[in-house]
Short mmCIF file of C-alpha atoms and ligand atoms in Angstrom, two decimals:
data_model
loop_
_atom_site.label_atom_id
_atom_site.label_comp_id
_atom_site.label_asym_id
_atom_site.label_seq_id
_atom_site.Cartn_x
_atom_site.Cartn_y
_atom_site.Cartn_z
CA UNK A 1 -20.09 39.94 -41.86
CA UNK A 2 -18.30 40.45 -38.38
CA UNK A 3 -20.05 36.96 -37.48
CA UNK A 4 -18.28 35.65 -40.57
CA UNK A 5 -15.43 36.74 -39.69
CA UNK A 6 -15.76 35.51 -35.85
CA UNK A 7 -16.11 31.83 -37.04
CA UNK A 8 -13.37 32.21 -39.43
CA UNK A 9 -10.96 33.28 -36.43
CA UNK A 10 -12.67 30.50 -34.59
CA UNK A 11 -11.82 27.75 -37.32
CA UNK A 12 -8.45 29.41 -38.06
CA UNK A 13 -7.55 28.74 -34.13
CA UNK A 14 -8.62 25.69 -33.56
CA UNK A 15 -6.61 24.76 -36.58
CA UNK A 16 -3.46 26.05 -35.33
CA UNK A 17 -4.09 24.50 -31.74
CA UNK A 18 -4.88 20.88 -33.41
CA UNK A 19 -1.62 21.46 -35.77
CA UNK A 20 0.45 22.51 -32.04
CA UNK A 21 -1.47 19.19 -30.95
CA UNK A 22 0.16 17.07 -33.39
CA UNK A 23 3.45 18.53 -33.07
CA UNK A 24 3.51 17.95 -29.62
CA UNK A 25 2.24 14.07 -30.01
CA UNK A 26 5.03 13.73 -32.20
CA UNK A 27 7.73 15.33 -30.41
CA UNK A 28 6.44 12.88 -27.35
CA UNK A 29 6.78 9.72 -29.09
CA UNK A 30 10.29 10.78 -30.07
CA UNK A 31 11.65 11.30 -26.98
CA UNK A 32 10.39 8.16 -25.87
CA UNK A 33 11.88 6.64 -28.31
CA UNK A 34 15.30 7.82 -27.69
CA UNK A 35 15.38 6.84 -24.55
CA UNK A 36 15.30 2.99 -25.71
CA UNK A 37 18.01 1.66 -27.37
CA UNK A 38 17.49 -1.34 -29.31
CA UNK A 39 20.24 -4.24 -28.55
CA UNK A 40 19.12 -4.33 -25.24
CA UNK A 41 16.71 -7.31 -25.75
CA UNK A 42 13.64 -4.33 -26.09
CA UNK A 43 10.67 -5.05 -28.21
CA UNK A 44 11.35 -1.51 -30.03
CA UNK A 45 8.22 -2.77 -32.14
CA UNK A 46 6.12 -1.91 -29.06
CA UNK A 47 6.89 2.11 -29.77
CA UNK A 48 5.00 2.20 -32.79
CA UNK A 49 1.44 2.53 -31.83
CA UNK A 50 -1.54 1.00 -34.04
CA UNK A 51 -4.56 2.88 -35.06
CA UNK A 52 -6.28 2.21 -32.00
CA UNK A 53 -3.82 3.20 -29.78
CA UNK A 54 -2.98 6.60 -32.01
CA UNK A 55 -7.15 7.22 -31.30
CA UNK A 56 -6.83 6.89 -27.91
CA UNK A 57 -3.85 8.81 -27.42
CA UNK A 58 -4.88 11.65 -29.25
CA UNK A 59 -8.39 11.56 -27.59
CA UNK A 60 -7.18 11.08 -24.49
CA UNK A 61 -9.00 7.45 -24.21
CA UNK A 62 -12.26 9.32 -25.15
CA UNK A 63 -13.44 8.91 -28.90
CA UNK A 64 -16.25 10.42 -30.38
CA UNK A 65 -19.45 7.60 -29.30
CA UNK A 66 -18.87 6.65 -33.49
CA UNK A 67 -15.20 6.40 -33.76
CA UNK A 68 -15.07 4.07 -30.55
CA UNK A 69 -17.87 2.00 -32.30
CA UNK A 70 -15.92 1.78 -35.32
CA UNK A 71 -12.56 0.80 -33.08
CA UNK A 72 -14.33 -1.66 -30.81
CA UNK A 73 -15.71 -3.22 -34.15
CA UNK A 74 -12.35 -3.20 -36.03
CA UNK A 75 -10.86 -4.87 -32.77
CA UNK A 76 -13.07 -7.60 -32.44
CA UNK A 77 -13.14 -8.72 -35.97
CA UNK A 78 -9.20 -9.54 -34.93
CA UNK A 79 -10.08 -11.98 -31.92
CA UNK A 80 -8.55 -15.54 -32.53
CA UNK A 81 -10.46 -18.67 -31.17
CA UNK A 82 -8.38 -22.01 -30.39
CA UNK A 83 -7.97 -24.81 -32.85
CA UNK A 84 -10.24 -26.90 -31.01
CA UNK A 85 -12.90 -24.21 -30.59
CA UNK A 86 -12.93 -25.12 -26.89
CA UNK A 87 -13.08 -21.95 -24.92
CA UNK A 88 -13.40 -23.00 -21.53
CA UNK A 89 -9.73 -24.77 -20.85
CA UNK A 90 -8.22 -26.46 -17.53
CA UNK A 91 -8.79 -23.65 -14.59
CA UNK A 92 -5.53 -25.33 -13.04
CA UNK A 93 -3.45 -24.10 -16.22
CA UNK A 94 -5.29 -20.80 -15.82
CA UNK A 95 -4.40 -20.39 -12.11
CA UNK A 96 -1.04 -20.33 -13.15
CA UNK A 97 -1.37 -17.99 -15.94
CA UNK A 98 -3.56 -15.25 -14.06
CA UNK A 99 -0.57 -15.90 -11.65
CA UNK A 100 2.58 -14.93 -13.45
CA UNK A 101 3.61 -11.77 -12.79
CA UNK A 102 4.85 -11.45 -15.88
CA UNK A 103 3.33 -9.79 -18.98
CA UNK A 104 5.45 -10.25 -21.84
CA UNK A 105 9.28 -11.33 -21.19
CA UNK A 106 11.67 -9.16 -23.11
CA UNK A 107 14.64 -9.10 -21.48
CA UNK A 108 17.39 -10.62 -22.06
CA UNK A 109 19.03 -9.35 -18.81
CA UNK A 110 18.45 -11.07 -15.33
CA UNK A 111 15.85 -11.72 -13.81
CA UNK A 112 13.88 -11.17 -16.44
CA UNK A 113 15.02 -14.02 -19.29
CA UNK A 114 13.08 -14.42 -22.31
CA UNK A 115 9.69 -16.84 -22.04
CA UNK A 116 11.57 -19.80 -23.79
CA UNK A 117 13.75 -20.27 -20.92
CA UNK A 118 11.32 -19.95 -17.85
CA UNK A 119 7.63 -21.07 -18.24
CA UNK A 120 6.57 -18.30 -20.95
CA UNK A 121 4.37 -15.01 -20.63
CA UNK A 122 2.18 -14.11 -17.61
CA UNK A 123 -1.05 -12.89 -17.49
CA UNK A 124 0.02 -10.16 -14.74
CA UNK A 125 -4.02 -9.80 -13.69
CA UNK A 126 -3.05 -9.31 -10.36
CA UNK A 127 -1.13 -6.11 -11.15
CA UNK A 128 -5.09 -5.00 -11.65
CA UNK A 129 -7.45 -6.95 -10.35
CA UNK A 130 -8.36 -8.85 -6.94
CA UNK A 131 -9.28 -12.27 -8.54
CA UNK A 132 -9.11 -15.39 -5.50
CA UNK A 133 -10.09 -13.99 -2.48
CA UNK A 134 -7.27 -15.79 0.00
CA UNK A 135 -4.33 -13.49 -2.28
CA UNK A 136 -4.08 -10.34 -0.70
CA UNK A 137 -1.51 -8.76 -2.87
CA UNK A 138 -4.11 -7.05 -5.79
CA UNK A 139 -4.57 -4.22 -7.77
CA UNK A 140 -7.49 -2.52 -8.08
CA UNK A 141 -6.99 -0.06 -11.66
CA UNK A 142 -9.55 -2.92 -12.42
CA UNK A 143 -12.64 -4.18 -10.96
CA UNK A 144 -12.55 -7.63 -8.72
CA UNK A 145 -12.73 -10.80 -10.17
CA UNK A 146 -13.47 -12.39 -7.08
CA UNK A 147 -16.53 -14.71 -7.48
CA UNK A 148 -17.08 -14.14 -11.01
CA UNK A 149 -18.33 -17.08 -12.19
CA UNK A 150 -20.62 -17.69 -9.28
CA UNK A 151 -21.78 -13.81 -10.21
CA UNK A 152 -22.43 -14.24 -13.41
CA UNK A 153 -23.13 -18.14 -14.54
CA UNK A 154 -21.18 -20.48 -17.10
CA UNK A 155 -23.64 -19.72 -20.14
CA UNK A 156 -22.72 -19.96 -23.65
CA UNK A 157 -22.50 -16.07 -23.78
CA UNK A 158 -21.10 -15.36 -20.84
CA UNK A 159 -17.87 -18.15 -21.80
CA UNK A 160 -17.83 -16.22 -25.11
CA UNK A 161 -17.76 -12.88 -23.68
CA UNK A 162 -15.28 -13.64 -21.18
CA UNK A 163 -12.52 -15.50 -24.00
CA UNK A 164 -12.98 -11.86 -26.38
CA UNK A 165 -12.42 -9.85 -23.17
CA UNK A 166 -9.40 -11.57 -22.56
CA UNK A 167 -8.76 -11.92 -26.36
CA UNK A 168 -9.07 -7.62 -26.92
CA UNK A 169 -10.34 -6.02 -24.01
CA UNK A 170 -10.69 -2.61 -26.21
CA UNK A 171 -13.23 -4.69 -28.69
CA UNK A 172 -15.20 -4.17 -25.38
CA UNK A 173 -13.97 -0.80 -24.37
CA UNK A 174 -12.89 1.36 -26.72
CA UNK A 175 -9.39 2.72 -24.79
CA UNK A 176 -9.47 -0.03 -22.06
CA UNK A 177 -6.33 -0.07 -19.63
CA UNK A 178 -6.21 -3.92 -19.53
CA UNK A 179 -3.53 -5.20 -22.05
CA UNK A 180 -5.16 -6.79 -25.56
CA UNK A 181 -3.38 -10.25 -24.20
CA UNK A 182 -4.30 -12.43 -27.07
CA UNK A 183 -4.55 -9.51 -29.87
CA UNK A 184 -0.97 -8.32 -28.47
CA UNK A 185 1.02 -12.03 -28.75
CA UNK A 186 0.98 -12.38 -24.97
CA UNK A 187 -1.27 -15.44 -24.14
CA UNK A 188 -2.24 -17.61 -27.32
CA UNK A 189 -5.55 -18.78 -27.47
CA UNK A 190 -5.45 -22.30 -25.91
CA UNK A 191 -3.92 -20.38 -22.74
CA UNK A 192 -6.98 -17.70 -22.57
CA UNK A 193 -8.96 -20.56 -22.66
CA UNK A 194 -7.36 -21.75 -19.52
CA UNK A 195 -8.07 -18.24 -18.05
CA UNK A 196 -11.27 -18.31 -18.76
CA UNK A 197 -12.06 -21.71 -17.11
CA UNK A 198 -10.41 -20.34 -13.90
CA UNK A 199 -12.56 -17.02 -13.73
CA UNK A 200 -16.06 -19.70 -15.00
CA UNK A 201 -15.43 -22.67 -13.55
CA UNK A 202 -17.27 -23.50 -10.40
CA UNK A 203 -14.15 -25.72 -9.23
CA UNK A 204 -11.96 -22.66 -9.46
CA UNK A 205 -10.46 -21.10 -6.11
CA UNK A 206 -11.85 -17.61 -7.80
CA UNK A 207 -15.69 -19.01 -7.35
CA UNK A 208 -15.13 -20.92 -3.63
C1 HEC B 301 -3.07 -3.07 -16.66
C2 HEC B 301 -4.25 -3.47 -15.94
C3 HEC B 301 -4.94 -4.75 -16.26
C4 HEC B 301 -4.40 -6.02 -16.39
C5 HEC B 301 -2.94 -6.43 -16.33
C6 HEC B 301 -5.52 -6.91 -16.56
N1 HEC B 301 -6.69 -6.21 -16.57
FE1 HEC B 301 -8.57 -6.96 -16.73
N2 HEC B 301 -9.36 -5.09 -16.69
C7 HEC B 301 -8.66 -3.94 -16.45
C8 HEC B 301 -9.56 -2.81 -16.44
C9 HEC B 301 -9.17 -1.36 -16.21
C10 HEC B 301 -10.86 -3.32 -16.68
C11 HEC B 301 -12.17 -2.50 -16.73
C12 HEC B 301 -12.32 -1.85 -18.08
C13 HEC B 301 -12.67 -2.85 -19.14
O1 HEC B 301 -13.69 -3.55 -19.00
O2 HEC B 301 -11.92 -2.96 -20.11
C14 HEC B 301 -10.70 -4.75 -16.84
C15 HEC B 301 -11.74 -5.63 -17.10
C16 HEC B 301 -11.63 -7.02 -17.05
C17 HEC B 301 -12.72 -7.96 -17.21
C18 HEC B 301 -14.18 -7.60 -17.48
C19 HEC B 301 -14.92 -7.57 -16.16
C20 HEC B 301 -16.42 -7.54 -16.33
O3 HEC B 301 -17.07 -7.27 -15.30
O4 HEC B 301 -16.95 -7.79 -17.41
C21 HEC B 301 -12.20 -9.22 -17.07
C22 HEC B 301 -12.96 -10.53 -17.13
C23 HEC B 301 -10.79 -9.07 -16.82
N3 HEC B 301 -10.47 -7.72 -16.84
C24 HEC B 301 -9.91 -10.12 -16.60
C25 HEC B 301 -8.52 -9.99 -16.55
C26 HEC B 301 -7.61 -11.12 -16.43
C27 HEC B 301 -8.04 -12.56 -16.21
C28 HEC B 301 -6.36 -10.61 -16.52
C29 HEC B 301 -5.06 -11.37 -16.57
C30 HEC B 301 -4.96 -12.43 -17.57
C31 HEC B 301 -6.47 -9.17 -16.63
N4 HEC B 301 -7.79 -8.83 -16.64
C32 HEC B 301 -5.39 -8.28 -16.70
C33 HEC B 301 -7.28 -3.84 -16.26
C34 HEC B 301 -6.39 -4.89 -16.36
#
């Protein structure tokens, strides 16, 4: 009986700290989103977080090993491939691409003018990762890049795996830091094709 009663106190306050859990979440993601107004050339879509991001959040980027199975899964049944198929581009296009500091452009408000009127989204990989070895301005919140394709070859899989990574990092890793580029509208497919020639191709500054 007094065990029963233990676990029912137990249950009853986890409850109420999962409930204060929740009401916290959403009193966060209010807040946030009163500090944007929209008007100001903001993607206010970019507040509303998708199912995988509402995981992560809430586990604190660590699901349960099965939910992050079933999120990697749902993720890459999303990825996009070109029209061509081709998934190794021009490394040159890449280059410039992996380049941009830019993620998406949003504003409307100098320097910072929307993608139609200067050369389109970035890739922004050097805000986190070291990628050709003569740039010495890199992050590091991800691993080096440096050498990749001489690391790890130009095989069928390896092209494959290295378009999806780009495509959804998180149908890799469940709560990933690197931005979903192609998933999130901010490289299309025939441009993550060019990325991933310039991190494969032997010709590429990233492999000299
Ligand atoms: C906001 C940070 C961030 C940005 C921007 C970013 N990445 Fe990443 N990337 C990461 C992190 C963190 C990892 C390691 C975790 C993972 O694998 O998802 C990673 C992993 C990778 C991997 C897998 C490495 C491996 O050994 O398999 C590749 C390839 C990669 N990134 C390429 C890129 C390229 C190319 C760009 C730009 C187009 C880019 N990343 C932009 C953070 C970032």
């Amino acid at each position: 009986m007094r065990n029963r009663m233990m676990i029912a106190a137990v249950i009853a306050c986890t409850s109420l700290a999962v409930l204060a859990g929740e009401n916290m979440q959403a009193k966060i993601e209010k807040l946030v989103a009163a500090s944007f107004k929209p008007g100001e050339g903001q993607d206010m879509s970019r507040l509303v977080q998708d199912e995988t991001q509402k995981l992560c959040s809430a586990t604190r980027n660590n699901p349960k090993a099965k939910d992050a199975d079933a999120l990697t899964a749902r993720e890459k049944a999303t990825i996009k491939y070109p029209a061509d198929n081709k998934l190794m581009g021009d490394w040159k296009e890449g280059e410039k691409l992996v380049k941009g500091g830019f993620g998406m452009r949003i504003g409307t408000i100098e320097p910072d003018p929307p993608a139609k009127q200067k050369g389109g989204n970035g890739g922004n990989c050097y805000a986190c990762h070291a990628v050709d070895a003569k740039e010495v301005a890199a992050g590091n919140l991800g691993p080096s890049l440096t050498g990749y394709g001489k690391l790890r070859g130009q095989g069928e899989d390896m092209v494959k795996y290295t378009y999806e990574k780009l495509y959804n990092a998180q149908a890799f890793v469940a709560c990933s830091s690197m931005p979903r580029l192609g998933h999130n509208g901010i490289l299309k497919p025939e441009q993550i094709a060019h990325v991933t020639a310039y991190l494969l191709s032997p010709e590429s500054p990233v492999n000299k």
